[in-house]
Amino acid sequence: MSAPAPAAVLFDMDGTLVDTEVLWWETAHEVAAGLGHRLTDADAPEVVGRAVADTAAHLIAVTG
């Protein structure tokens, strides 16, 4: 027995319905601050729009 096909499928590419980049940047700031480092605009390309592993690697690199 198979399930009926859905009437519609919705994909939200970030920024279409919810823009999480601002939330991600704020969260990265809080994490870095908790580790004794202040993120600057120069850190943004390494944090925003990146995979979690990339952001984590950058935070580890800048905080020691």
JSON list of C-alpha atoms in Angstrom, two decimals:
[
{"chain": "A", "resi": 1, "resn": "MET", "atom": "CA", "xyz": [0.00, 0.00, 0.00]},
{"chain": "A", "resi": 2, "resn": "SER", "atom": "CA", "xyz": [1.41, 3.42, -0.90]},
{"chain": "A", "resi": 3, "resn": "ALA", "atom": "CA", "xyz": [0.67, 6.82, 0.54]},
{"chain": "A", "resi": 4, "resn": "PRO", "atom": "CA", "xyz": [-1.09, 9.39, -1.63]},
{"chain": "A", "resi": 5, "resn": "ALA", "atom": "CA", "xyz": [1.11, 11.97, -3.30]},
{"chain": "A", "resi": 6, "resn": "PRO", "atom": "CA", "xyz": [1.19, 15.33, -1.51]},
{"chain": "A", "resi": 7, "resn": "ALA", "atom": "CA", "xyz": [-0.80, 18.15, -3.04]},
{"chain": "A", "resi": 8, "resn": "ALA", "atom": "CA", "xyz": [2.22, 20.44, -2.80]},
{"chain": "A", "resi": 9, "resn": "VAL", "atom": "CA", "xyz": [5.79, 20.54, -1.56]},
{"chain": "A", "resi": 10, "resn": "LEU", "atom": "CA", "xyz": [7.36, 23.67, -0.12]},
{"chain": "A", "resi": 11, "resn": "PHE", "atom": "CA", "xyz": [11.10, 24.28, 0.00]},
{"chain": "A", "resi": 12, "resn": "ASP", "atom": "CA", "xyz": [12.38, 27.33, 1.87]},
{"chain": "A", "resi": 13, "resn": "MET", "atom": "CA", "xyz": [15.75, 28.38, 0.57]},
{"chain": "A", "resi": 14, "resn": "ASP", "atom": "CA", "xyz": [17.13, 30.60, 3.32]},
{"chain": "A", "resi": 15, "resn": "GLY", "atom": "CA", "xyz": [15.81, 34.11, 2.93]},
{"chain": "A", "resi": 16, "resn": "THR", "atom": "CA", "xyz": [12.66, 33.20, 1.02]},
{"chain": "A", "resi": 17, "resn": "LEU", "atom": "CA", "xyz": [10.35, 32.84, 4.01]},
{"chain": "A", "resi": 18, "resn": "VAL", "atom": "CA", "xyz": [12.72, 33.13, 6.95]},
{"chain": "A", "resi": 19, "resn": "ASP", "atom": "CA", "xyz": [16.04, 34.95, 6.92]},
{"chain": "A", "resi": 20, "resn": "THR", "atom": "CA", "xyz": [18.20, 33.12, 9.42]},
{"chain": "A", "resi": 21, "resn": "GLU", "atom": "CA", "xyz": [21.51, 34.78, 8.52]},
{"chain": "A", "resi": 22, "resn": "VAL", "atom": "CA", "xyz": [20.96, 37.55, 11.07]},
{"chain": "A", "resi": 23, "resn": "LEU", "atom": "CA", "xyz": [20.14, 34.99, 13.77]},
{"chain": "A", "resi": 24, "resn": "TRP", "atom": "CA", "xyz": [23.18, 32.91, 12.80]},
{"chain": "A", "resi": 25, "resn": "TRP", "atom": "CA", "xyz": [25.47, 35.96, 12.99]},
{"chain": "A", "resi": 26, "resn": "GLU", "atom": "CA", "xyz": [24.08, 36.94, 16.41]},
{"chain": "A", "resi": 27, "resn": "THR", "atom": "CA", "xyz": [24.51, 33.39, 17.68]},
{"chain": "A", "resi": 28, "resn": "ALA", "atom": "CA", "xyz": [28.09, 33.22, 16.41]},
{"chain": "A", "resi": 29, "resn": "HIS", "atom": "CA", "xyz": [28.77, 36.52, 18.22]},
{"chain": "A", "resi": 30, "resn": "GLU", "atom": "CA", "xyz": [27.44, 35.06, 21.47]},
{"chain": "A", "resi": 31, "resn": "VAL", "atom": "CA", "xyz": [29.45, 31.86, 21.10]},
{"chain": "A", "resi": 32, "resn": "ALA", "atom": "CA", "xyz": [32.65, 33.75, 20.30]},
{"chain": "A", "resi": 33, "resn": "ALA", "atom": "CA", "xyz": [32.07, 36.14, 23.21]},
{"chain": "A", "resi": 34, "resn": "GLY", "atom": "CA", "xyz": [31.59, 33.19, 25.53]},
{"chain": "A", "resi": 35, "resn": "LEU", "atom": "CA", "xyz": [35.01, 31.98, 24.38]},
{"chain": "A", "resi": 36, "resn": "GLY", "atom": "CA", "xyz": [36.58, 35.39, 24.99]},
{"chain": "A", "resi": 37, "resn": "HIS", "atom": "CA", "xyz": [36.67, 36.64, 21.38]},
{"chain": "A", "resi": 38, "resn": "ARG", "atom": "CA", "xyz": [34.81, 39.47, 19.67]},
{"chain": "A", "resi": 39, "resn": "LEU", "atom": "CA", "xyz": [33.77, 38.82, 16.07]},
{"chain": "A", "resi": 40, "resn": "THR", "atom": "CA", "xyz": [34.12, 41.69, 13.61]},
{"chain": "A", "resi": 41, "resn": "ASP", "atom": "CA", "xyz": [32.74, 42.30, 10.13]},
{"chain": "A", "resi": 42, "resn": "ALA", "atom": "CA", "xyz": [35.90, 40.64, 8.80]},
{"chain": "A", "resi": 43, "resn": "ASP", "atom": "CA", "xyz": [34.67, 37.36, 10.30]},
{"chain": "A", "resi": 44, "resn": "ALA", "atom": "CA", "xyz": [31.31, 37.48, 8.52]},
{"chain": "A", "resi": 45, "resn": "PRO", "atom": "CA", "xyz": [32.40, 35.67, 5.31]},
{"chain": "A", "resi": 46, "resn": "GLU", "atom": "CA", "xyz": [33.68, 32.80, 7.45]},
{"chain": "A", "resi": 47, "resn": "VAL", "atom": "CA", "xyz": [30.49, 32.57, 9.52]},
{"chain": "A", "resi": 48, "resn": "VAL", "atom": "CA", "xyz": [27.40, 33.67, 7.58]},
{"chain": "A", "resi": 49, "resn": "GLY", "atom": "CA", "xyz": [26.06, 31.43, 4.84]},
{"chain": "A", "resi": 50, "resn": "ARG", "atom": "CA", "xyz": [28.50, 28.64, 5.66]},
{"chain": "A", "resi": 51, "resn": "ALA", "atom": "CA", "xyz": [28.02, 25.09, 6.83]},
{"chain": "A", "resi": 52, "resn": "VAL", "atom": "CA", "xyz": [27.98, 24.55, 10.59]},
{"chain": "A", "resi": 53, "resn": "ALA", "atom": "CA", "xyz": [31.32, 22.71, 10.37]},
{"chain": "A", "resi": 54, "resn": "ASP", "atom": "CA", "xyz": [32.91, 25.69, 8.58]},
{"chain": "A", "resi": 55, "resn": "THR", "atom": "CA", "xyz": [31.63, 28.15, 11.18]},
{"chain": "A", "resi": 56, "resn": "ALA", "atom": "CA", "xyz": [32.77, 25.91, 14.03]},
{"chain": "A", "resi": 57, "resn": "ALA", "atom": "CA", "xyz": [36.23, 25.58, 12.47]},
{"chain": "A", "resi": 58, "resn": "HIS", "atom": "CA", "xyz": [36.50, 29.37, 12.18]},
{"chain": "A", "resi": 59, "resn": "LEU", "atom": "CA", "xyz": [35.38, 29.90, 15.78]},
{"chain": "A", "resi": 60, "resn": "ILE", "atom": "CA", "xyz": [37.94, 27.35, 16.97]},
{"chain": "A", "resi": 61, "resn": "ALA", "atom": "CA", "xyz": [40.66, 29.01, 14.89]},
{"chain": "A", "resi": 62, "resn": "VAL", "atom": "CA", "xyz": [39.99, 32.51, 16.22]},
{"chain": "A", "resi": 63, "resn": "THR", "atom": "CA", "xyz": [39.42, 31.54, 19.84]},
{"chain": "A", "resi": 64, "resn": "GLY", "atom": "CA", "xyz": [42.22, 29.02, 20.21]}
]
